[in-house]
Short mmCIF file of C-alpha atoms in Angstrom, two decimals:
data_model
loop_
_atom_site.label_atom_id
_atom_site.label_comp_id
_atom_site.label_asym_id
_atom_site.label_seq_id
_atom_site.Cartn_x
_atom_site.Cartn_y
_atom_site.Cartn_z
CA LEU F 1 9.14 44.55 86.46
CA ALA F 2 11.36 42.09 84.61
CA ALA F 3 13.67 40.19 86.93
CA GLU F 4 11.49 41.26 89.79
CA GLY F 5 13.16 40.58 93.14
CA THR F 6 16.72 40.60 91.49
CA VAL F 7 17.38 44.41 91.71
CA GLY F 8 15.54 46.69 94.27
CA ALA F 9 15.90 50.11 95.52
CA MET F 10 19.05 52.20 94.86
CA ILE F 11 20.48 55.63 95.88
CA LEU F 12 22.37 57.34 93.08
CA ASP F 13 24.83 60.32 92.69
CA MET F 14 25.10 60.14 88.87
CA GLN F 15 25.86 62.37 85.93
CA LEU F 16 23.19 61.56 83.25
CA ASP F 17 23.13 62.46 79.57
CA GLY F 18 20.12 61.09 77.66
CA SER F 19 16.44 60.94 77.50
CA GLY F 20 13.51 58.89 78.70
CA LEU F 21 10.92 58.88 81.46
CA ASP F 22 10.23 55.25 81.78
CA TRP F 23 11.97 51.85 81.09
CA GLN F 24 10.64 51.68 77.53
CA SER F 25 12.08 55.16 76.35
CA LEU F 26 15.14 55.33 78.66
CA ASP F 27 18.40 55.71 76.83
CA MET F 28 21.19 57.60 78.53
CA ASN F 29 24.99 57.52 79.37
CA MET F 30 25.69 57.42 83.16
CA LYS F 31 28.72 58.14 85.14
CA GLY F 32 29.03 58.42 88.95
CA VAL F 33 28.41 56.41 92.07
CA VAL F 34 25.62 54.13 93.28
CA ASP F 35 25.72 54.70 97.15
CA SER F 36 23.32 51.82 97.76
CA LEU F 37 21.75 49.07 95.77
CA GLN F 38 19.53 46.14 96.78
CA PHE F 39 20.44 43.06 94.57
CA MET F 40 19.11 39.59 95.25
CA GLY F 41 18.10 40.45 98.81
CA GLU F 42 21.62 41.96 99.66
CA SER F 43 22.57 45.62 100.09
CA ILE F 44 25.67 46.59 98.04
CA ASN F 45 27.25 50.03 98.57
CA SER F 46 29.88 52.27 96.81
CA ILE F 47 29.59 51.11 93.16
CA LEU F 48 31.34 53.41 90.60
CA VAL F 49 29.48 53.36 87.25
CA ASP F 50 30.59 54.36 83.71
CA GLY F 51 28.33 53.09 81.07
CA ARG F 52 25.05 53.30 79.09
CA LEU F 53 21.63 52.27 80.18
CA THR F 54 19.06 51.53 77.54
CA GLY F 55 15.74 50.53 79.18
CA LYS F 56 16.82 47.67 81.54
CA TYR F 57 20.03 46.88 79.55
CA PHE F 58 23.23 48.23 80.99
CA SER F 59 26.62 47.96 79.24
CA GLY F 60 29.82 49.53 80.65
CA HIS F 61 32.26 49.44 83.55
CA LEU F 62 31.60 49.02 87.20
CA GLU F 63 33.89 49.06 90.29
CA VAL F 64 32.37 47.80 93.57
CA ALA F 65 34.04 48.34 97.02
CA ASP F 66 31.70 46.79 99.60
CA GLU F 67 31.99 44.31 102.49
CA LEU F 68 29.99 41.66 100.44
CA LEU F 69 31.88 42.18 97.14
CA GLY F 70 34.99 43.87 95.73
CA LEU F 71 34.81 43.73 91.89
CA LEU F 72 35.95 45.23 88.48
CA PHE F 73 33.39 44.46 85.94
CA ASP F 74 33.32 45.17 82.14
CA GLY F 75 30.34 43.87 80.16
CA SER F 76 26.55 43.89 80.10
CA VAL F 77 23.60 43.09 82.15
CA ASP F 78 20.15 42.58 80.63
CA LEU F 79 17.19 42.64 82.77
CA ARG F 80 14.63 42.99 80.12
CA GLU F 81 13.22 39.52 80.25
CA GLU F 82 11.96 37.21 83.12
CA LYS F 83 15.64 35.95 83.68
CA PRO F 84 18.70 38.27 83.94
CA VAL F 85 21.39 37.80 81.34
CA PHE F 86 25.03 38.43 82.02
CA ASP F 87 27.78 38.84 79.41
CA ALA F 88 30.96 40.02 80.95
CA ILE F 89 34.58 39.79 82.33
CA ALA F 90 35.07 40.41 85.97
CA GLU F 91 37.88 40.56 88.42
CA VAL F 92 36.60 39.43 91.77
CA LYS F 93 38.75 41.16 94.46
CA ALA F 94 36.83 39.58 97.43
CA LEU F 95 33.36 37.85 97.59
CA ASN F 96 32.03 37.15 101.16
CA ILE F 97 30.62 33.63 100.41
CA SER F 98 29.51 33.21 103.97
CA ARG F 99 27.32 36.32 103.98
CA LEU F 100 25.95 35.43 100.48
CA SER F 101 24.91 32.03 101.83
CA GLY F 102 22.81 33.51 104.42
CA ASP F 103 25.44 32.77 107.09
CA LYS F 104 24.89 29.10 106.65
CA ILE F 105 28.67 28.87 106.69
CA PRO F 106 29.59 29.60 110.43
CA TYR F 107 32.94 31.31 109.64
CA PRO F 108 34.09 33.85 107.04
CA VAL F 109 35.07 32.48 103.58
CA TYR F 110 36.23 34.91 100.89
CA ALA F 111 36.61 34.19 97.13
CA SER F 112 38.67 35.91 94.51
CA GLY F 113 39.69 35.35 90.76
CA GLU F 114 38.96 36.30 87.28
CA ILE F 115 35.60 35.37 85.70
CA VAL F 116 34.24 35.12 82.22
CA LEU F 117 30.55 35.05 82.52
CA ASN F 118 28.08 34.18 79.83
CA MET F 119 24.99 33.22 81.76
CA GLU F 120 21.23 33.83 82.19
CA GLY F 121 19.28 33.12 85.35
CA ASP F 122 18.82 34.24 88.92
CA ASP F 123 19.04 30.93 90.91
CA LEU F 124 20.70 27.44 90.38
CA ASP F 125 17.63 25.83 89.12
CA ARG F 126 17.16 28.36 86.43
CA LEU F 127 20.72 28.96 85.17
CA GLN F 128 21.73 28.41 81.59
CA GLY F 129 25.17 29.15 79.91
CA ARG F 130 28.68 28.96 81.14
CA VAL F 131 31.20 30.41 83.62
CA GLU F 132 34.98 30.37 83.03
CA GLY F 133 37.28 31.02 85.86
CA SER F 134 41.11 31.49 86.26
CA ARG F 135 43.40 32.23 89.22
CA LEU F 136 40.61 31.32 91.74
CA GLU F 137 41.28 31.30 95.23
CA LEU F 138 39.16 30.55 98.47
CA ASN F 139 40.32 31.65 102.00
CA GLY F 140 38.67 30.76 105.38
CA ASN F 141 39.00 29.01 108.63
CA GLY F 142 42.68 28.91 108.34
CA HIS F 143 42.67 27.01 104.91
CA ARG F 144 43.30 28.21 101.33
CA PHE F 145 42.15 26.62 98.05
CA ARG F 146 43.47 27.50 94.69
CA SER F 147 42.52 26.61 91.06
CA ARG F 148 44.27 27.80 87.91
CA SER F 149 41.23 27.09 85.70
CA LEU F 150 37.58 26.20 85.89
CA LEU F 151 34.58 25.78 83.50
CA LEU F 152 31.14 25.38 84.73
CA SER F 153 28.37 24.91 82.20
CA PHE F 154 24.41 24.70 82.57
CA GLU F 155 22.87 23.18 79.46
CA PRO F 156 19.20 22.45 78.82
CA GLY F 157 18.29 19.07 77.72
CA VAL F 158 15.21 17.37 76.16
CA SER F 159 11.98 16.39 77.96
CA GLY F 160 12.81 18.48 81.09
CA TYR F 161 16.25 17.02 81.45
CA ARG F 162 19.43 19.17 81.70
CA ASN F 163 23.11 18.84 81.98
CA VAL F 164 25.52 20.48 84.54
CA ARG F 165 29.14 20.00 83.66
CA LEU F 166 32.35 21.04 85.64
CA ARG F 167 35.84 20.99 84.12
CA SER F 168 38.72 22.11 86.31
CA ASP F 169 42.24 21.15 87.42
CA PHE F 170 40.90 19.83 90.80
CA ALA F 171 37.74 17.80 89.68
CA ASP F 172 35.54 17.01 86.66
CA ALA F 173 31.95 16.35 87.19
CA ASP F 174 28.75 15.81 85.03
CA VAL F 175 25.20 15.76 86.32
CA GLU F 176 22.48 14.75 83.90
CA GLY F 177 18.81 14.38 84.51
CA GLU F 178 15.62 16.02 85.79
CA PHE F 179 16.23 17.46 89.20
CA LEU F 180 16.24 20.49 91.57
CA PHE F 181 19.54 21.18 93.10
CA ALA F 182 18.25 21.29 96.82
CA ASP F 183 16.56 17.97 96.42
CA LEU F 184 19.59 16.54 94.61
CA VAL F 185 21.85 17.36 97.54
CA HIS F 186 19.28 15.73 99.90
CA SER F 187 19.20 12.61 97.69
CA VAL F 188 22.94 12.39 97.84
CA ILE F 189 22.89 12.67 101.72
CA ARG F 190 20.18 10.07 101.84
CA HIS F 191 22.17 7.58 99.73
CA ALA F 192 25.32 8.25 101.99
CA TYR F 193 23.23 7.67 105.08
CA ARG F 194 22.12 4.21 103.73
CA LEU F 195 25.72 3.33 102.86
CA TYR F 196 27.43 4.59 105.86
CA PRO F 197 24.76 4.90 108.61
CA ARG F 198 27.40 5.23 111.35
CA ALA F 199 29.49 8.14 109.67
CA GLY F 200 27.62 10.82 111.37
CA TRP F 201 25.28 11.74 108.46
CA GLU F 202 21.97 13.43 109.40
CA HIS F 203 19.10 11.33 108.06
CA VAL F 204 16.98 13.31 105.34
CA PRO F 205 13.53 11.87 104.88
CA GLU F 206 12.20 11.01 101.40
CA PRO F 207 10.46 13.95 99.79
CA ALA F 208 6.74 13.85 98.95
CA GLY F 209 5.99 13.26 95.35
CA GLN F 210 8.35 12.06 92.54
CA GLY F 211 12.13 11.49 93.31
CA GLN F 212 15.27 12.57 91.63
CA GLN F 213 16.18 11.29 88.28
CA ALA F 214 19.80 12.22 87.80
CA ARG F 215 23.15 10.52 86.82
CA ILE F 216 26.17 11.90 88.51
CA ASP F 217 29.87 11.06 87.38
CA VAL F 218 32.66 12.62 89.18
CA SER F 219 36.36 12.44 88.76
CA VAL F 220 38.38 13.96 91.68
CA TYR F 221 42.14 15.01 91.19
CA ASP F 222 42.97 17.27 94.23
CA ILE F 223 39.85 18.29 96.17
CA GLN F 224 41.03 18.04 99.78
CA PRO F 225 42.10 21.72 100.09
CA LEU F 226 38.42 22.68 99.03
CA LEU F 227 36.85 20.25 101.45
CA SER F 228 39.10 21.40 104.17
CA LEU F 229 37.29 24.87 103.93
CA PHE F 230 33.74 23.63 104.00
CA LEU F 231 33.86 20.08 105.33
CA PRO F 232 37.09 19.82 107.31
CA GLU F 233 36.03 16.37 108.78
CA TRP F 234 36.05 14.79 105.24
CA GLU F 235 38.94 13.20 103.56
CA VAL F 236 39.01 12.14 99.94
CA GLU F 237 41.81 10.36 98.09
CA SER F 238 43.05 12.16 94.88
CA GLY F 239 42.77 10.40 91.48
CA ILE F 240 39.39 8.80 92.05
#
């Protein structure tokens, strides 16, 4: 299946009007409820659907009311190719970031806001496109972070290089090079350990094979409320 592993089993209670017995011939209007859907390893329940499904291409309206995600969605999802493609406007009522991270965050953190999504890909290292956000809010561990506007873009480069850009009212950032996100984070931690060995950083050993090739430029305006959510022991001055 295209985008195998992204969408799994589902339980439907749906009114269908159309034709087709397989993905190649499927063309129908659908209205009803998805009682259970496996998506990227998570189970999402209670999804109201009103749209059209043509093969593995859906366009229409979704409403999600689940412990993982509360969402209003208008747009399309294309699962016909190797990587899923999203073109939509969404109002996120509540997204459980802690659960989505595999409980790597030890306390509940919820996100909300309005999102314009023009993106393809199913993990950080395969993303291409852009996400625009407004009225964004994160709540957890007694802290709250708000952002009026955000633009995050993933742009392919030449010779395996790529560019990731963030523009927002709390920070701007540019990452250019050839890298994997997980290895890039480890590289940043290794450099911090060398610079400040007594700061409590956990030493991360050098990876086998080729290292990272990346240039990182960051301008911080007001990031302390965000750090208070995820790294409460950190303090960063504004305007650097």
